[in-house]
Amino acid sequence: MSPDRSLFYVCSLLITIGIIFSFSLPIYFVARNDYPMYHFLLRQFVAGSLSIFIMWFLSRLDPDKWLFRIGVLFFIIFTILMISMPFMPSSIARVVNGAKRWIHTPFFAISPVEFFKIGFIYCLAWSFSRKIDGSKKSFKTEIKILIPYILLFLFYVFLIAFMQNDLGQIAVLAVILIFLALFAGTSFKLFMMGFILSIGVAVVAILSTSHRLNRIINWWAYAQDIFLKFLPDDLASHLRVEVVLEQTGQVANSLNAIKYGSIYGQGFGFGSYKLGFLPDVHTDFVLAGISEEIGFVGFSFIAFLMFIVIFLILKISARSENKVYHLFSLGIALMIFTAFIINSYGVSSIIPLKGIPVPFLSYGGSSLLATSIGIGMVLMLAKKTSKKVRDDSN
């Protein structure tokens, strides 16, 4: 089976798994808010069905004609929406956790940053293919080439991390920017500089807001024993935090849900930590809820499917002779991989928790539709690589 067909089927399977758990996991919210029994299931079914259709529809289009149009349109439209959101009335852009991240309509709500990432990836791929030719250049020349990209990225740091209070999405965009620049042909020295610069930006963003700093301290207070046992006692004593500024109940309950899921799980529908202990069990903590119900075996199967998706996208990327196609598909793989790692490491307390949806699995239409659009665009350009492989074999 060709990589494009396999990619479509595996993504559809992951979407179906997400739909199934949108019935089991939000049961507490259904009871508390007196929703109809199938409230979340029907909504996720509509979003999932539309996402599968979008992947199929986009795969039928000609990438030479449509990839540029869709990519640039997403970049422009959703940049404008993100700039406009702080000035929108609260009836349209509601304030959640001190920031406006969602645009609400009578029928649905969208998170513009999810769709912006698709346009961001395409515009980087398109621009890098023209500005970076892979030839050996001095470090100073490379810096001059990348300065406009760095300034643009800092603008989006302000727009997303500060105006929308969403540092997690900036982490995803930073990984995409750094790795696409490397694979476009910049030196490893510049790659390391970009990595260090990203850490510096993250540190400034964390220190500039008390709630982010408190979150880091809370995470370290909870996870420090795991790490400090590997350090000398003198150093460990200086790094130990004795006071927890806020409760870390969600992370503790997430770890307990994973623990009680054990190898085979409690059974579909029989998880207990979804009953009010994990308020975001169908969104940010969906992996913890899934792990409790179908165990380590079930989670491993889902992780396997996720990495199959990434592998198939990379396979399509490797076959692409067109540099824009190659970089764009690589960027989509990085987007999915980074989001999955950040979320899975966060719910298991390996890193501080960030509100990044799990691709295909978290409840909500914005992340699911945006990811499916990205996959559909990869399937669109996969036709060119499949045709080349057939021609070469003949």
Coordinates of C-alpha atoms in Angstrom, one line a residue:
M1 CA 0.0 0.0 0.0
S2 CA 1.3 3.5 -0.9
P3 CA 2.3 5.9 1.9
D4 CA -0.5 8.3 1.0
R5 CA -3.2 5.6 1.3
S6 CA -1.7 4.3 4.5
L7 CA -1.5 7.8 5.9
F8 CA -5.1 8.5 5.2
Y9 CA -6.3 5.2 6.8
V10 CA -4.1 5.6 9.9
C11 CA -5.2 9.2 10.5
S12 CA -8.8 8.1 10.0
L13 CA -8.3 5.4 12.6
L14 CA -6.9 7.9 15.1
I15 CA -9.8 10.2 14.5
T16 CA -12.2 7.3 15.1
I17 CA -10.5 6.5 18.4
G18 CA -10.8 10.1 19.5
I19 CA -14.6 10.0 18.6
I20 CA -15.1 6.9 20.7
F21 CA -13.4 8.4 23.8
S22 CA -15.3 11.6 23.4
F23 CA -18.3 9.5 24.6
S24 CA -16.5 7.8 27.5
L25 CA -14.3 10.5 29.0
P26 CA -16.6 13.6 29.4
I27 CA -19.3 11.7 31.3
Y28 CA -18.8 13.9 34.4
F29 CA -19.3 17.1 32.4
V30 CA -22.5 15.6 30.8
A31 CA -24.0 14.9 34.2
R32 CA -22.8 18.1 35.9
N33 CA -24.1 20.4 33.1
D34 CA -27.2 18.3 32.3
Y35 CA -26.1 17.8 28.7
P36 CA -27.8 15.2 26.5
M37 CA -26.0 11.8 26.8
Y38 CA -24.4 12.0 23.4
H39 CA -23.6 15.8 23.5
F40 CA -19.8 15.4 23.1
L41 CA -19.9 12.3 21.0
L42 CA -22.2 13.9 18.3
R43 CA -20.1 17.1 18.2
Q44 CA -16.8 15.1 17.8
F45 CA -18.4 12.8 15.3
V46 CA -19.4 15.8 13.1
A47 CA -15.9 17.3 13.5
G48 CA -14.2 13.9 12.8
S49 CA -16.4 13.1 9.8
L50 CA -15.7 16.5 8.4
S51 CA -12.0 16.1 9.0
I52 CA -11.8 12.8 7.2
F53 CA -13.7 14.3 4.3
I54 CA -11.3 17.3 4.2
M55 CA -8.3 14.9 4.1
W56 CA -9.9 13.0 1.2
F57 CA -11.0 16.2 -0.7
L58 CA -7.6 18.0 -0.4
S59 CA -5.8 14.8 -1.5
R60 CA -7.7 15.1 -4.9
L61 CA -6.4 18.6 -5.6
D62 CA -3.4 19.6 -7.7
P63 CA -0.6 20.8 -5.4
D64 CA 1.0 23.0 -8.0
K65 CA -2.2 25.0 -8.1
W66 CA -3.6 24.8 -4.6
L67 CA -0.8 24.3 -2.1
F68 CA 0.4 27.9 -2.4
R69 CA -3.1 29.4 -2.3
I70 CA -4.2 27.5 0.8
G71 CA -0.9 28.0 2.7
V72 CA -0.7 31.7 2.1
L73 CA -4.4 32.3 2.7
F74 CA -4.2 30.5 6.1
F75 CA -1.1 32.5 7.0
I76 CA -2.7 35.9 6.2
I77 CA -6.3 35.3 7.4
F78 CA -5.4 33.8 10.7
T79 CA -2.6 36.3 11.4
I80 CA -5.2 39.1 10.9
L81 CA -7.7 37.2 13.2
M82 CA -5.1 36.8 16.0
I83 CA -4.2 40.5 15.7
S84 CA -7.8 41.5 15.9
M85 CA -8.9 39.2 18.8
P86 CA -7.8 41.5 21.6
F87 CA -10.1 44.2 20.1
M88 CA -13.1 42.0 19.6
P89 CA -16.0 42.2 22.0
S90 CA -16.2 39.5 24.7
S91 CA -19.3 38.1 23.1
I92 CA -17.2 37.0 20.1
A93 CA -13.8 36.5 21.7
R94 CA -14.3 35.4 25.2
V95 CA -11.7 35.9 27.9
V96 CA -10.4 32.6 29.3
N97 CA -7.6 32.5 31.9
G98 CA -7.0 36.2 31.2
A99 CA -6.6 36.0 27.5
K100 CA -8.7 35.7 24.3
R101 CA -7.8 32.6 22.4
W102 CA -11.2 31.6 20.9
I103 CA -13.6 33.2 18.4
H104 CA -17.1 32.2 19.1
T105 CA -20.0 32.1 16.6
P106 CA -23.6 30.8 17.0
F107 CA -22.6 27.4 15.7
F108 CA -18.9 26.8 16.6
A109 CA -15.8 28.2 18.1
I110 CA -12.4 28.3 16.5
S111 CA -8.8 28.8 17.8
P112 CA -7.1 30.8 15.1
V113 CA -3.6 29.7 16.2
E114 CA -4.3 26.1 15.3
F115 CA -5.0 27.0 11.7
F116 CA -2.2 29.7 11.6
K117 CA 0.4 26.9 12.2
I118 CA -0.5 25.4 8.8
G119 CA 0.1 28.7 7.0
F120 CA 3.2 29.3 9.1
I121 CA 4.7 26.0 8.0
Y122 CA 3.9 26.6 4.4
C123 CA 5.3 30.1 4.3
L124 CA 8.5 29.0 6.0
A125 CA 8.9 26.1 3.5
W126 CA 8.2 28.4 0.5
S127 CA 10.5 31.2 1.7
F128 CA 13.4 28.9 2.9
S129 CA 13.4 27.1 -0.5
R130 CA 14.2 30.5 -2.1
K131 CA 16.5 32.1 0.5
I132 CA 18.5 29.1 1.6
D133 CA 20.1 27.1 -1.2
G134 CA 22.2 24.7 1.0
S135 CA 25.5 26.1 -0.3
K136 CA 28.3 26.8 2.3
K137 CA 28.1 30.3 3.6
S138 CA 29.8 32.2 6.4
F139 CA 28.1 32.3 9.7
K140 CA 27.6 36.1 9.4
T141 CA 25.9 35.6 6.0
E142 CA 23.5 33.0 7.5
I143 CA 22.6 35.3 10.3
K144 CA 21.8 38.1 7.8
I145 CA 19.5 35.7 5.9
L146 CA 17.6 34.6 9.0
I147 CA 17.2 37.9 10.8
P148 CA 13.9 38.7 9.1
Y149 CA 12.6 35.2 10.2
I150 CA 13.8 35.8 13.7
L151 CA 12.1 39.2 13.9
L152 CA 8.9 37.8 12.5
F153 CA 9.0 34.9 15.0
L154 CA 9.4 37.4 17.9
F155 CA 6.3 39.2 16.7
Y156 CA 4.4 36.0 16.9
V157 CA 5.9 35.4 20.4
F158 CA 4.3 38.6 21.5
L159 CA 1.1 37.9 19.7
I160 CA 0.6 34.3 21.0
A161 CA 2.6 34.0 24.2
F162 CA 1.8 37.4 25.6
M163 CA -1.5 38.5 24.0
Q164 CA -3.0 35.0 24.1
N165 CA -1.1 33.7 27.0
D166 CA -0.2 30.5 25.1
L167 CA 3.5 29.7 25.5
G168 CA 2.9 26.0 24.4
Q169 CA 2.1 27.0 20.9
I170 CA 5.2 29.1 20.7
A171 CA 7.2 26.0 21.6
V172 CA 5.7 24.1 18.7
L173 CA 6.4 27.0 16.3
A174 CA 10.0 27.3 17.6
V175 CA 10.7 23.7 16.9
I176 CA 9.3 24.0 13.4
L177 CA 11.3 27.1 12.6
I178 CA 14.6 25.7 13.9
F179 CA 14.4 22.3 12.2
L180 CA 13.0 23.6 8.9
A181 CA 15.9 26.1 8.8
L182 CA 18.4 23.2 9.4
F183 CA 16.9 20.9 6.8
A184 CA 16.7 23.8 4.3
G185 CA 20.5 24.0 4.4
T186 CA 21.7 26.2 7.3
S187 CA 24.7 25.1 9.4
F188 CA 24.5 23.1 12.6
K189 CA 26.1 26.0 14.4
L190 CA 23.2 28.2 13.4
F191 CA 20.8 25.4 14.5
M192 CA 22.3 25.4 18.0
M193 CA 22.2 29.2 18.2
G194 CA 18.5 29.0 17.3
F195 CA 17.9 26.4 20.0
I196 CA 19.7 28.6 22.6
L197 CA 17.8 31.7 21.5
S198 CA 14.5 29.8 21.8
I199 CA 15.4 28.8 25.4
G200 CA 16.2 32.4 26.1
V201 CA 12.8 33.6 24.8
A202 CA 11.1 30.9 26.8
V203 CA 12.9 32.0 30.0
V204 CA 12.0 35.7 29.4
A205 CA 8.3 34.7 28.8
I206 CA 8.3 32.6 32.0
L207 CA 9.9 35.2 34.2
S208 CA 7.7 38.0 32.8
T209 CA 4.5 36.4 34.2
S210 CA 4.0 35.2 37.7
H211 CA 1.6 32.4 36.8
R212 CA 4.1 30.8 34.4
L213 CA 6.9 31.0 37.0
N214 CA 4.6 29.5 39.7
R215 CA 3.7 26.7 37.3
I216 CA 7.4 25.9 36.8
I217 CA 8.0 26.0 40.6
N218 CA 4.9 23.8 41.2
W219 CA 6.0 21.3 38.6
W220 CA 9.6 21.2 40.0
A221 CA 8.3 20.8 43.6
Y222 CA 6.3 17.8 42.5
A223 CA 8.9 16.2 40.2
Q224 CA 12.1 17.2 41.9
D225 CA 12.7 13.9 43.8
I226 CA 12.8 12.0 40.5
F227 CA 15.7 14.2 39.2
L228 CA 17.6 15.2 42.4
K229 CA 18.5 11.7 43.3
F230 CA 20.9 11.6 40.4
L231 CA 22.8 14.8 41.6
P232 CA 25.3 15.2 44.5
D233 CA 23.7 16.0 47.8
D234 CA 25.1 19.5 48.0
L235 CA 23.8 20.5 44.6
A236 CA 20.4 18.8 45.2
S237 CA 19.9 20.7 48.5
H238 CA 20.3 24.0 46.7
L239 CA 17.8 23.0 43.9
R240 CA 15.2 21.6 46.3
V241 CA 11.9 23.5 46.6
E242 CA 10.1 23.1 49.9
V243 CA 7.0 25.3 49.3
V244 CA 4.4 24.6 46.7
L245 CA 2.6 27.8 45.7
E246 CA -0.4 26.1 44.2
Q247 CA -1.9 22.6 44.4
T248 CA -0.7 20.1 41.8
G249 CA -3.8 18.0 42.0
Q250 CA -4.4 17.7 38.3
V251 CA -0.9 16.3 37.7
A252 CA -1.1 14.0 40.7
N253 CA -4.5 12.7 39.5
S254 CA -3.1 12.3 36.0
L255 CA -0.3 10.2 37.3
N256 CA -2.7 8.2 39.4
A257 CA -5.0 7.6 36.4
I258 CA -2.0 6.3 34.4
K259 CA -0.9 4.2 37.4
Y260 CA -4.3 2.6 37.9
G261 CA -4.7 1.9 34.2
S262 CA -1.7 -0.5 34.7
I263 CA -1.1 -2.8 31.8
Y264 CA -4.5 -3.6 30.4
G265 CA -6.6 -0.7 31.9
Q266 CA -9.8 -0.6 33.9
G267 CA -11.9 -1.2 30.8
F268 CA -13.6 1.2 28.4
G269 CA -16.0 3.4 30.3
F270 CA -14.8 2.3 33.8
G271 CA -12.2 5.0 34.5
S272 CA -12.7 6.8 37.8
Y273 CA -10.4 9.8 37.6
K274 CA -12.6 11.3 34.8
L275 CA -15.3 11.8 37.4
G276 CA -14.3 15.3 38.4
F277 CA -10.7 14.6 39.4
L278 CA -9.4 15.6 35.9
P279 CA -11.4 18.6 34.7
D280 CA -9.8 18.5 31.2
V281 CA -9.8 14.7 30.8
H282 CA -11.3 14.9 27.3
T283 CA -9.0 17.7 26.1
D284 CA -5.6 18.3 27.7
F285 CA -5.6 15.1 29.8
V286 CA -7.1 12.8 27.2
L287 CA -4.0 10.6 27.2
A288 CA -4.3 10.1 31.0
G289 CA -8.0 9.2 30.7
I290 CA -7.3 6.8 27.8
S291 CA -4.4 5.2 29.7
E292 CA -6.7 4.5 32.7
E293 CA -9.3 2.8 30.6
I294 CA -7.2 0.8 28.1
G295 CA -3.9 0.7 30.0
F296 CA -0.3 0.7 28.8
V297 CA -1.1 -1.7 26.0
G298 CA -3.8 0.6 24.6
F299 CA -1.7 3.7 25.0
S300 CA 1.2 2.0 23.3
F301 CA -1.0 1.1 20.4
I302 CA -2.1 4.8 20.1
A303 CA 1.5 6.0 20.3
F304 CA 2.5 3.4 17.7
L305 CA -0.2 4.8 15.3
M306 CA 1.0 8.4 16.0
F307 CA 4.5 7.5 15.1
I308 CA 3.4 5.6 12.0
V309 CA 1.7 8.8 10.9
I310 CA 4.9 10.7 11.4
F311 CA 7.0 8.0 9.7
L312 CA 4.6 8.1 6.6
I313 CA 4.8 11.9 6.4
L314 CA 8.6 11.8 6.5
K315 CA 8.6 9.1 3.9
I316 CA 6.5 11.3 1.6
S317 CA 8.8 14.2 2.4
A318 CA 11.9 12.2 1.6
R319 CA 10.5 11.3 -1.8
S320 CA 9.7 15.0 -2.7
E321 CA 12.1 16.5 -5.2
N322 CA 10.3 19.8 -4.9
K323 CA 12.0 21.6 -1.9
V324 CA 8.8 23.4 -0.9
Y325 CA 6.9 20.0 -0.8
H326 CA 9.8 18.4 1.1
L327 CA 10.0 21.2 3.8
F328 CA 6.2 21.6 4.1
S329 CA 5.6 17.9 4.8
L330 CA 8.5 17.8 7.2
G331 CA 6.9 20.8 9.0
I332 CA 3.6 19.0 9.4
A333 CA 5.4 15.9 10.8
L334 CA 7.2 18.2 13.3
M335 CA 3.9 19.9 14.3
I336 CA 2.3 16.5 15.1
F337 CA 5.4 15.1 16.8
T338 CA 6.0 18.1 19.0
A339 CA 2.4 18.4 20.1
F340 CA 2.2 14.7 21.0
I341 CA 5.5 14.8 23.0
I342 CA 4.6 18.0 24.9
N343 CA 1.2 16.7 25.9
S344 CA 2.3 13.2 26.8
Y345 CA 5.4 14.4 28.7
G346 CA 3.2 17.0 30.5
V347 CA 0.5 14.6 31.7
S348 CA 3.2 12.2 33.0
S349 CA 5.0 15.2 34.8
I350 CA 8.3 14.7 32.8
I351 CA 8.0 18.4 31.8
P352 CA 5.7 21.2 33.0
L353 CA 2.1 20.8 31.7
K354 CA 1.1 22.9 28.8
G355 CA -2.4 23.1 27.2
I356 CA -1.5 21.5 23.9
P357 CA -4.2 19.3 22.3
V358 CA -3.2 15.8 21.3
P359 CA -3.4 15.5 17.5
F360 CA -6.6 13.6 16.4
L361 CA -7.5 12.6 20.0
S362 CA -8.4 15.7 22.1
Y363 CA -12.0 16.8 22.0
G364 CA -12.5 20.0 20.0
G365 CA -12.9 20.9 16.3
S366 CA -10.1 23.4 15.8
S367 CA -7.1 21.2 16.5
L368 CA -8.7 18.2 14.7
L369 CA -9.7 20.2 11.6
A370 CA -6.4 22.1 11.4
T371 CA -4.4 18.9 11.7
S372 CA -6.5 17.2 9.1
I373 CA -6.1 20.1 6.7
G374 CA -2.3 19.7 7.2
I375 CA -2.5 16.0 6.5
G376 CA -4.8 16.6 3.5
M377 CA -2.2 19.0 2.0
V378 CA 0.5 16.4 2.5
L379 CA -1.7 13.8 0.8
M380 CA -2.1 16.4 -2.0
L381 CA 1.6 16.6 -2.7
A382 CA 2.1 12.9 -2.2
K383 CA 0.4 12.3 -5.6
K384 CA 3.5 13.9 -7.2
T385 CA 5.9 11.6 -5.3
S386 CA 3.8 8.5 -6.0
K387 CA 3.7 9.3 -9.7
K388 CA 7.5 9.8 -9.7
V389 CA 8.1 6.4 -8.0
R390 CA 5.8 4.7 -10.5
D391 CA 7.6 6.4 -13.4
D392 CA 11.0 5.4 -12.1
S393 CA 9.9 1.8 -11.6
N394 CA 8.8 1.6 -15.2

